[in-house]
Coordinates of C-alpha atoms in Angstrom, one line a residue:
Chain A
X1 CA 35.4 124.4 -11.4
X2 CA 33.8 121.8 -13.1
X3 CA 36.2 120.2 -15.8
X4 CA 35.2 119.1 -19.6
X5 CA 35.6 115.2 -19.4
X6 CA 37.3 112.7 -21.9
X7 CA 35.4 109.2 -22.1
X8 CA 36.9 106.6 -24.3
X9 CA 34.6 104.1 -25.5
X10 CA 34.9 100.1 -25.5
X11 CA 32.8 97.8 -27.6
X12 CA 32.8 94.8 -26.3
X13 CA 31.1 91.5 -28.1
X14 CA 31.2 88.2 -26.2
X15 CA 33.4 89.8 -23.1
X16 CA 36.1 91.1 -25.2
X17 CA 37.1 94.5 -26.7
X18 CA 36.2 94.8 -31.0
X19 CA 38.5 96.5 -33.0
X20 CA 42.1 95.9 -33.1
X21 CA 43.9 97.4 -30.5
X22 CA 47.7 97.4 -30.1
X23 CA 49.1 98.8 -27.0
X24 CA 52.9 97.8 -26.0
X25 CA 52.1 98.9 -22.5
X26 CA 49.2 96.4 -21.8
X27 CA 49.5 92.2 -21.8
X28 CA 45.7 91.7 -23.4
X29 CA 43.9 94.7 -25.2
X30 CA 41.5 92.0 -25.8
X31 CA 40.4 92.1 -22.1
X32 CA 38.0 94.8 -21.3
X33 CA 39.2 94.9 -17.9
X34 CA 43.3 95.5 -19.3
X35 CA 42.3 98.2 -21.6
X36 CA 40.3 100.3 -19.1
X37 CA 42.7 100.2 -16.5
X38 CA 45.2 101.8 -18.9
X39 CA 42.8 104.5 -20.3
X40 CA 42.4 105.2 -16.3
X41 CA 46.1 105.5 -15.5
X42 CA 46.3 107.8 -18.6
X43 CA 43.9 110.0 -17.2
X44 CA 40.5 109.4 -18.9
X45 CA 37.5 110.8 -16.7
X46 CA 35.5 108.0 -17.3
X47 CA 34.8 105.2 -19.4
X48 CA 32.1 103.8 -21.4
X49 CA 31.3 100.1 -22.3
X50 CA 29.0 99.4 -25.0
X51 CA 28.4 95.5 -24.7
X52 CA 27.6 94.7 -28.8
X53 CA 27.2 91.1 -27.7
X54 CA 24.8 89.5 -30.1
X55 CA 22.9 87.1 -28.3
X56 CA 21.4 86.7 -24.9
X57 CA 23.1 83.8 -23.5
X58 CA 26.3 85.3 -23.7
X59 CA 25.0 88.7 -22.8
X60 CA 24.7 87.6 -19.3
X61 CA 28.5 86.9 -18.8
X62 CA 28.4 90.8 -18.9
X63 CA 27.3 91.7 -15.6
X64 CA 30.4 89.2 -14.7
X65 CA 32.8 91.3 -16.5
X66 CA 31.3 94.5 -15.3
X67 CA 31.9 93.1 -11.8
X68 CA 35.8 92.4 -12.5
X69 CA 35.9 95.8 -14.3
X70 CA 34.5 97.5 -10.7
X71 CA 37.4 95.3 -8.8
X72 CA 39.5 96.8 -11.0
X73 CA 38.9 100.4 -12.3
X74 CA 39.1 103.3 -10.0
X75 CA 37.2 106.2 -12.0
X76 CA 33.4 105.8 -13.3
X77 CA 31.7 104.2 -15.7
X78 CA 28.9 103.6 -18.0
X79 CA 27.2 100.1 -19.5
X80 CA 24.9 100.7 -22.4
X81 CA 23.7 97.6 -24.8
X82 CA 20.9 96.1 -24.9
X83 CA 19.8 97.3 -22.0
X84 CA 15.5 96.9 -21.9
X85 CA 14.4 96.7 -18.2
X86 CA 14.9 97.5 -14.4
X87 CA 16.1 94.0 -13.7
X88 CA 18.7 94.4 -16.2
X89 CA 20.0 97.6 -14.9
X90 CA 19.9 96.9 -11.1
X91 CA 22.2 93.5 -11.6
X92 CA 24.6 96.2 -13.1
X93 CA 24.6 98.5 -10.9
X94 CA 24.6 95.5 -8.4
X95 CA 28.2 94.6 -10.1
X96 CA 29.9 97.9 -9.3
X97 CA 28.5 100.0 -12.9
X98 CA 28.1 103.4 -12.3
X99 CA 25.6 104.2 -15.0
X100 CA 23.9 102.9 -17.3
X101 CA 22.8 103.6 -20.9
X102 CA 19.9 103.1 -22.7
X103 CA 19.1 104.0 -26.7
X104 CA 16.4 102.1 -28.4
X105 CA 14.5 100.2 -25.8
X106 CA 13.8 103.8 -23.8
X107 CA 12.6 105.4 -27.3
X108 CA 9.9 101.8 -27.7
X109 CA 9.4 102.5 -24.5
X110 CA 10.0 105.9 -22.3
X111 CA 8.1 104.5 -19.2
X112 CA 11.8 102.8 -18.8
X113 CA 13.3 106.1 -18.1
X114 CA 10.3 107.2 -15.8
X115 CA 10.7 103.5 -13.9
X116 CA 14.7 103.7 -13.5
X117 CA 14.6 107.0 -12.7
X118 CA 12.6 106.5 -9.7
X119 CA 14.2 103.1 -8.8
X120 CA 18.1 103.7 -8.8
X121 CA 18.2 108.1 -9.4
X122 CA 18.7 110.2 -12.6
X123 CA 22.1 110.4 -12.1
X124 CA 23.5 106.8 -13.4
X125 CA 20.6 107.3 -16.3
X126 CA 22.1 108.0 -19.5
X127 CA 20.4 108.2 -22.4
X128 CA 22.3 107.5 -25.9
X129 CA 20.5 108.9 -29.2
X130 CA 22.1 107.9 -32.6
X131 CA 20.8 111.0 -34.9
X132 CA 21.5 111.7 -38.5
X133 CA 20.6 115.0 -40.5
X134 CA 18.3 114.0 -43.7
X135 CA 18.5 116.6 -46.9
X136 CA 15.5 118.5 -45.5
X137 CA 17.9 119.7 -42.5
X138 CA 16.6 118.0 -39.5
X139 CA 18.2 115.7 -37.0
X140 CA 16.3 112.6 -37.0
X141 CA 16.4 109.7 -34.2
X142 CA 17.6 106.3 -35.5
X143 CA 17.2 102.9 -33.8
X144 CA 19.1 99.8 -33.3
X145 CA 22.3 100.3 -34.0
X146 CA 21.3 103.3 -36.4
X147 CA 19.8 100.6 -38.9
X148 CA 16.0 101.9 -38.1
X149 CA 14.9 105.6 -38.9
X150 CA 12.3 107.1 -37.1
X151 CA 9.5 110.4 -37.9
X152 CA 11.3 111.9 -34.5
X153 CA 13.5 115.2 -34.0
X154 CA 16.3 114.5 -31.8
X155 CA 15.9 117.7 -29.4
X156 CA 12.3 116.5 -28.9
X157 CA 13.3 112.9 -27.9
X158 CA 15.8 114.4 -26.0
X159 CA 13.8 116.6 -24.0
X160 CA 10.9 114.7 -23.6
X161 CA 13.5 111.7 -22.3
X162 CA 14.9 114.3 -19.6
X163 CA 11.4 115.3 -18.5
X164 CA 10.7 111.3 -18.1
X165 CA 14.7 111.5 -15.9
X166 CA 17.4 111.4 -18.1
X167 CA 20.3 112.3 -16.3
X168 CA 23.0 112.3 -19.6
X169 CA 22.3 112.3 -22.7
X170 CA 24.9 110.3 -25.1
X171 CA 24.4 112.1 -28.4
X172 CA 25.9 110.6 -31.4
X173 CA 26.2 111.9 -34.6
X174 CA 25.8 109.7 -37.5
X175 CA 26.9 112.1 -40.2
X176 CA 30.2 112.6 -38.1
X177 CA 31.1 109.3 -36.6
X178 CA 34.0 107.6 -38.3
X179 CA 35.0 110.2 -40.6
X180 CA 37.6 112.0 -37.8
X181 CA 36.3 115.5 -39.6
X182 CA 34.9 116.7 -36.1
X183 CA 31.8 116.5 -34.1
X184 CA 28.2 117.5 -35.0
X185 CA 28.6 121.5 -33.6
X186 CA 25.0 122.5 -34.5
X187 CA 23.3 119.6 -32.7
X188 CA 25.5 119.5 -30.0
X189 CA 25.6 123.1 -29.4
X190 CA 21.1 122.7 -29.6
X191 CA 21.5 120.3 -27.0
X192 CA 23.8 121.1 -24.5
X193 CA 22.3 124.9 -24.5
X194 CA 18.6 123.5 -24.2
X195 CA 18.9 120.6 -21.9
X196 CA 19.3 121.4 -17.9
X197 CA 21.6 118.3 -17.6
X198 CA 25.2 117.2 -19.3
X199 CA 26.2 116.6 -22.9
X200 CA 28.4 113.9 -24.5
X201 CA 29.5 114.6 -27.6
X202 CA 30.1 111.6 -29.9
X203 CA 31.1 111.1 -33.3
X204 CA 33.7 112.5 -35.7
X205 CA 36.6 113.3 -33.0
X206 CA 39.9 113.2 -35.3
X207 CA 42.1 116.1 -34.1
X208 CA 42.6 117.9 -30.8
X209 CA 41.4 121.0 -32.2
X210 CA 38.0 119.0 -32.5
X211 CA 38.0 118.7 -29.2
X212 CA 38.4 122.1 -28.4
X213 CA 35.8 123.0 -30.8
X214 CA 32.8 120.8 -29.4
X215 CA 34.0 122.5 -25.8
X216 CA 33.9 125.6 -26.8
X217 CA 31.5 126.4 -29.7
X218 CA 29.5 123.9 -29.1
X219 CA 29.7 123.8 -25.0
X220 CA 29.8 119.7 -25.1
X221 CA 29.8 118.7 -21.5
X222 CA 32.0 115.8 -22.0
X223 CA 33.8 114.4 -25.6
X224 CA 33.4 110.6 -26.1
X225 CA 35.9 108.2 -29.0
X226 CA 36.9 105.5 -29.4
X227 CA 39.3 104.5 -32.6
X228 CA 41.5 107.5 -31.9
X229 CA 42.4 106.4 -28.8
X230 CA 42.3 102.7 -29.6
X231 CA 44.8 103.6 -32.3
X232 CA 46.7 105.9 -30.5
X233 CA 46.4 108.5 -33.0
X234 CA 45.6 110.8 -29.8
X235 CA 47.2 109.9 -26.4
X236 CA 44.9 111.0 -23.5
X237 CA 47.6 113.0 -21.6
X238 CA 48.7 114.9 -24.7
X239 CA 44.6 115.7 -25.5
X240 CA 44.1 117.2 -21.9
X241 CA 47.3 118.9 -22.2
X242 CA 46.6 120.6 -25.2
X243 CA 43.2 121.4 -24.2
X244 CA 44.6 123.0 -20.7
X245 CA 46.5 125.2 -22.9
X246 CA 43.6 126.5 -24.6
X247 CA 41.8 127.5 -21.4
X248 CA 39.5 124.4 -21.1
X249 CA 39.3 123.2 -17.9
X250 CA 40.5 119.4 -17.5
X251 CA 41.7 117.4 -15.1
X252 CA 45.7 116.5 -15.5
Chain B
X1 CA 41.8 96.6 12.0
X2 CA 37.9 96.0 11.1
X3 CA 36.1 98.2 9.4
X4 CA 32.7 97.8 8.9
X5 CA 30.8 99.3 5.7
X6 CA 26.8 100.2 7.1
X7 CA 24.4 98.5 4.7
X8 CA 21.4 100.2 4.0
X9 CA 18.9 101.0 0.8
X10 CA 21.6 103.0 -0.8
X11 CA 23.7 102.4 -3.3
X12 CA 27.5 102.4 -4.6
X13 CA 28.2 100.1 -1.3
X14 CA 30.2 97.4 -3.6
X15 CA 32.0 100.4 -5.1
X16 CA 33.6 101.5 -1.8
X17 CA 34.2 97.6 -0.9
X18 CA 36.2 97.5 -4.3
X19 CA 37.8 100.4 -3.9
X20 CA 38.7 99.4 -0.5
X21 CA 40.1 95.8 -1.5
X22 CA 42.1 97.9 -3.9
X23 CA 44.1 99.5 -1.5
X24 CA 44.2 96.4 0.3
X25 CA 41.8 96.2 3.2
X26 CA 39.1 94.2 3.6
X27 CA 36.0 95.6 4.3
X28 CA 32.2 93.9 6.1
X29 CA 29.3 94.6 4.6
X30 CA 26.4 94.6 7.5
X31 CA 23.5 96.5 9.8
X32 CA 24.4 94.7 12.7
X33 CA 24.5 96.9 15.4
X34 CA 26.7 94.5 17.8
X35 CA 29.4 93.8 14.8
X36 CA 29.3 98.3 14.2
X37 CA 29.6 99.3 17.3
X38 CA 32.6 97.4 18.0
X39 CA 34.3 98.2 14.7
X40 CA 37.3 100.0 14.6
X41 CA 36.1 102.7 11.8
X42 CA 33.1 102.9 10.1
X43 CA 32.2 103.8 6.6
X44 CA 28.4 105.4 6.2
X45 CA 28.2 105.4 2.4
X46 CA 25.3 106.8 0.0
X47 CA 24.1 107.4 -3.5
X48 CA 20.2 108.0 -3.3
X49 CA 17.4 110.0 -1.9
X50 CA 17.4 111.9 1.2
X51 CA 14.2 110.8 2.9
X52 CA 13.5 107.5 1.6
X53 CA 17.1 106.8 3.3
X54 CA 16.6 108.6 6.8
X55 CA 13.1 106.5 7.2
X56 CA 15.0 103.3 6.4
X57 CA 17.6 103.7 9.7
X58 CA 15.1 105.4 11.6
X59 CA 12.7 101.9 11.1
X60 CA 15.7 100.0 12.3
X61 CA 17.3 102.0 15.2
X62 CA 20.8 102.8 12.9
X63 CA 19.5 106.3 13.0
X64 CA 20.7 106.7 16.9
X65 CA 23.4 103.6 16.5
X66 CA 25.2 106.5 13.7
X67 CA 25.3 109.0 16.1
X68 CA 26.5 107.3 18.9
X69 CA 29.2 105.9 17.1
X70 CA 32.7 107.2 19.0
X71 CA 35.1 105.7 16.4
X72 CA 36.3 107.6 13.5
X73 CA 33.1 107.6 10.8
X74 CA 33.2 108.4 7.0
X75 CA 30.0 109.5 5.7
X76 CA 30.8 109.4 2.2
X77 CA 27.9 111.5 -0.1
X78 CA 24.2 110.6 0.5
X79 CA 26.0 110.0 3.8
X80 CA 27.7 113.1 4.4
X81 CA 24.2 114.9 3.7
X82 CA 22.1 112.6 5.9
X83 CA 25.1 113.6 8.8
X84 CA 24.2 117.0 8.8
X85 CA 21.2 118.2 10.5
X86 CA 18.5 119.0 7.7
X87 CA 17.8 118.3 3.9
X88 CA 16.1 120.3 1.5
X89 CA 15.4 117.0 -0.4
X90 CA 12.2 116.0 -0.1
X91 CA 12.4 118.1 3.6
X92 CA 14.3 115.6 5.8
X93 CA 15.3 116.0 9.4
X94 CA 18.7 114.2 9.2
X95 CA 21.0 112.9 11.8
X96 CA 22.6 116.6 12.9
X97 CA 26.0 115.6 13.8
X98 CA 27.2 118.2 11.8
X99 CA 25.0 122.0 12.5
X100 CA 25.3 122.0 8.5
X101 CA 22.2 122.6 6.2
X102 CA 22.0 120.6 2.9
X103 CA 21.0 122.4 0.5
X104 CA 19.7 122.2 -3.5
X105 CA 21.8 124.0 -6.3
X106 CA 19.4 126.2 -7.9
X107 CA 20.1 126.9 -11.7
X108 CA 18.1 129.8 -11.7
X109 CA 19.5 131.5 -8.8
X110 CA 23.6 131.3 -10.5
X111 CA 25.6 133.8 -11.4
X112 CA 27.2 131.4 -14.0
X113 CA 25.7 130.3 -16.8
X114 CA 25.3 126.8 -17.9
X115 CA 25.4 125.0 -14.7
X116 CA 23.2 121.9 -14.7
X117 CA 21.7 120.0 -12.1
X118 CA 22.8 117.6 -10.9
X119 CA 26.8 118.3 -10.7
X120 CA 28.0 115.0 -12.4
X121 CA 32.0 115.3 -13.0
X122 CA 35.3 116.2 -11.8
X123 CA 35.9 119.2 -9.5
X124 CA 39.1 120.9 -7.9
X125 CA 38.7 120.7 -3.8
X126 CA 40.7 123.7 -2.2
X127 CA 41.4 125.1 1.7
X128 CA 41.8 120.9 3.0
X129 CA 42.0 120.8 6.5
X130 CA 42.4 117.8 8.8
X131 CA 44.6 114.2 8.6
X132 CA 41.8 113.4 6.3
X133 CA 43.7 115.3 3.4
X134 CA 47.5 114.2 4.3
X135 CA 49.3 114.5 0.8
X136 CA 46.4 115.7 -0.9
X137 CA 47.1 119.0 -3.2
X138 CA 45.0 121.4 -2.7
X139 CA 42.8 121.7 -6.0
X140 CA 43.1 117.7 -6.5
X141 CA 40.2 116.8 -8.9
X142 CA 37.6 114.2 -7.1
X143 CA 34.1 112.7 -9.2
X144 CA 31.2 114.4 -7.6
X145 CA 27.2 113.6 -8.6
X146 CA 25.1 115.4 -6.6
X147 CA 21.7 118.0 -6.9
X148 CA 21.9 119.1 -3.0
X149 CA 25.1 120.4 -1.4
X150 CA 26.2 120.9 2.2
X151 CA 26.5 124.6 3.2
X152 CA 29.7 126.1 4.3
X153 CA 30.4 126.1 8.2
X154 CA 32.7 126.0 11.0
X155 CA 33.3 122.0 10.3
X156 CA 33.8 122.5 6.8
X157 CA 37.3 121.3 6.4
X158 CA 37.7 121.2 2.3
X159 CA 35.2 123.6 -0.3
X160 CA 34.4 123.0 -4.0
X161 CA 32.9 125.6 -5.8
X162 CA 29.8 124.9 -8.3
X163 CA 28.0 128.2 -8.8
X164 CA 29.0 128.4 -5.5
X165 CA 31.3 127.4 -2.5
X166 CA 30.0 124.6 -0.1
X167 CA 31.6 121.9 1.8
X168 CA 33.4 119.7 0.1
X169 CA 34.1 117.7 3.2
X170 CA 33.1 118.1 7.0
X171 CA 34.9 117.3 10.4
X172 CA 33.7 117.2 13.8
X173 CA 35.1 114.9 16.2
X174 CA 35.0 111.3 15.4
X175 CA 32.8 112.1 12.0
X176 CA 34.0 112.9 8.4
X177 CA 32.3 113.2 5.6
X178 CA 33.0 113.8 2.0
X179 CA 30.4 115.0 -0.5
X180 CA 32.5 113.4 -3.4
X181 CA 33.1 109.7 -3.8
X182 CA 36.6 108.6 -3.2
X183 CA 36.2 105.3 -4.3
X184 CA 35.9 107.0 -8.1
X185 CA 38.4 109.7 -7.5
X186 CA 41.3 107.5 -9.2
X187 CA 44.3 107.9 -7.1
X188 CA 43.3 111.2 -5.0
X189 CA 40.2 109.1 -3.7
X190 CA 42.5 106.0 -3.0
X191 CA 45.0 108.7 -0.5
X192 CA 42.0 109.9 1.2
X193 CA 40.9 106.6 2.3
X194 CA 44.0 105.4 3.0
X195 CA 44.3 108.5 5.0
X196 CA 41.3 107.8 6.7
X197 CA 42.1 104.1 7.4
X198 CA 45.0 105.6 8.8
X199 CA 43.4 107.5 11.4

């Protein structure tokens, strides 16, 4: 059987890892390349790395660090960031990424999906959506970061997106992330029933039992955090322990 | 030992160099047919689409260099499907070293619900046959992205089961292949190319 996958996430601005991390185990939690290594050995199914790198000059010392994190890392992973054309995708995949992720450049511009699609295959095609529900119920698409709002339902965007070749879709929820209270059920749940390819959850993970929850009620493909883990507030092999308990399928 | 990595218009080549330098052996990239054939393995990897691929080695004679080959070959993927004899995708006549058809997983047709296409994840491979499995436990989790799957048949020598069971690896003679990628399988993948090495 397929198994329910656990994907930390990594920020990384400038070629390190943001947010204080604090790991006896590692020498440099700072170094991307450290940190992922450890979530692998722990037993994470993949990884993702979300380069928040401000400017472009230093943006290109990325595909560098994605080609020491391929020497390196022996499960898959995901670059998403800034990401706005096939050139920038094929010099990461080039360096060993697995996927990549788009989020605002493929919603100014969906011929991106279409053109990668066809170029490198659906499969290493994610697409990340940062949605919020407004007052009047609906899940609307935001932009950059989640700064910009857009007139667009997320289950369209996401559909039309997988028409165009999405292979993944990345859904954050920005009603859930960073409050630990659990992930966006309803949303999830529309998605991963409605769309013919995977899931990841993101957003609001703060307890095992959440990640039981967006398994099972809401039928989440795969779970993505970050902080918990970074904090150590949840241990990888304790999460997949717990969830094989509860009759999830995961690989330990 | 050389081994000798077959370049073509696929991808995930400088994943299986990486993985390879990982476990400590170094690896050429190349199409040469002088520096393949005399190799002592040969690693025939894959991530793409079925046709596209075949035209490529047919155009440059690798086509009838693959199948030729009398040292031990890893088809790895893309590469285990273009070993087989025919491909759904896009209708292909493949290489036909292994009698095997490929196949595409058909949501409709599943008894299961919620299977999606393609199979992107982790899944348990069981009844492992061969050297190429030496201290592998059966039900070890590998990475597997794929929309078309290699039917069960007499060189099946491992199964995965994703709506249904098909080959999760194949053997006959000096060929292998594996439909997963063992250079993303964490540890698991790193044994069963060590194991292969090793043959």
């Amino acid at each position: 059987m397929l198994t329910k996958r656990i994907i930390p996430c990594l920020d990384i601005r400038d070629g390190r890892t943001v947010k204080g991390v604090n790991f006896e185990n590692i020498r440099d939690a700072g170094d991307p390349v450290e940190l992922g290594a450890f979530y692998a050995a722990q037993g994470a199914d993949e990884l993702v790395f979300l380069d928040i790198t401000a400017t472009n000059e230093k943006r290109k010392t990325l595909s560098e660090l994605v080609n020491r994190i391929s020497h390196h890392i022996n499960i898959p992973f995901t670059v998403g960031g800034g990401i706005s054309s096939v050139d920038d995708v094929r010099i990461l995949l080039q360096n060993g990424a697995d996927k990549i992720s788009v989020n605002t450049s493929a919603f100014k511009n969906p011929q991106l999906i279409q053109d990668l699609a066809k170029e490198f295959g659906s499969q290493c095609i994610v697409l990340a959506i940062d949605t919020k529900q407004e007052a009047d119920g609906n899940w609307y698409v935001y932009l950059n970061g989640g700064r910009v709002k857009t007139d667009t339902i997320c289950i369209d965007w996401a559909k039309q997106a997988v028409d165009l070749g999405a292979g993944e879709i990345l859904l954050t929820s920005m009603n859930h992330d960073g409050t630990k209270q659990g992930f966006a059920l309803d949303i999830t749940s529309d998605l991963a029933n409605q769309l013919p390819v995977p899931v990841i959850a993101s957003g609001g993970g703060g307890t095992m039992e959440h990640f039981v929850d967006v398994f099972e009620i809401a039928k989440a493909d795969a779970a993505l955090a970050a902080s918990i883990f970074h904090f150590k507030e949840i241990g990888i092999p304790e999460l997949k322990n717990y969830l094989n308990e509860k009759g999830i399928i995961v690989r330990i | 030992m050389k081994l000798v990595i077959i370049k073509y218009n696929a991808g995930n080549i400088q994943s299986v160099l990486y993985a390879l330098e990982r476990i400590g052996v170094e690896a050429v990239v190349t199409d040469d047919e002088a520096l393949i054939k005399t190799a002592d393995k040969v690693i025939f990897p894959g991530v793409g689409e079925a046709s596209t691929a075949m035209n490529y080695l047919r155009e440059r004679g690798l086509d009838q260099l693959i199948k030729n080959l009398t040292q031990p070959v890893l088809g790895i993927c893309l590469g285990l499907q273009l070993m087989c004899a025919y491909s759904e995708e896009n209708n292909t006549s493949c290489l036909g070293i292994f009698e095997e058809q490929v196949k595409k997983f058909n949501p409709d047709a599943t008894l299961q619900p919620g299977i999606k296409v393609p199979q992107i994840g982790w899944n348990n491979i069981f009844d492992l046959k061969t050297e190429l499995f030496y201290q592998v436990k059966e039900n070890s989790y590998c990475y597997f992205v794929h929309g078309y799957y290699a039917a069960l048949g007499e060189h099946t020598i491992a199964k995965a089961d994703y709506s249904l069971k098909y080959s999760a690896a194949l053997h006959k003679n000096n060929f292998y292949g594996v439909q997963f990628h063992p250079e993303k399988s964490a540890a698991v993948g790193e044994q069963i190319l060590k194991n292969f090495i090793q043959l």
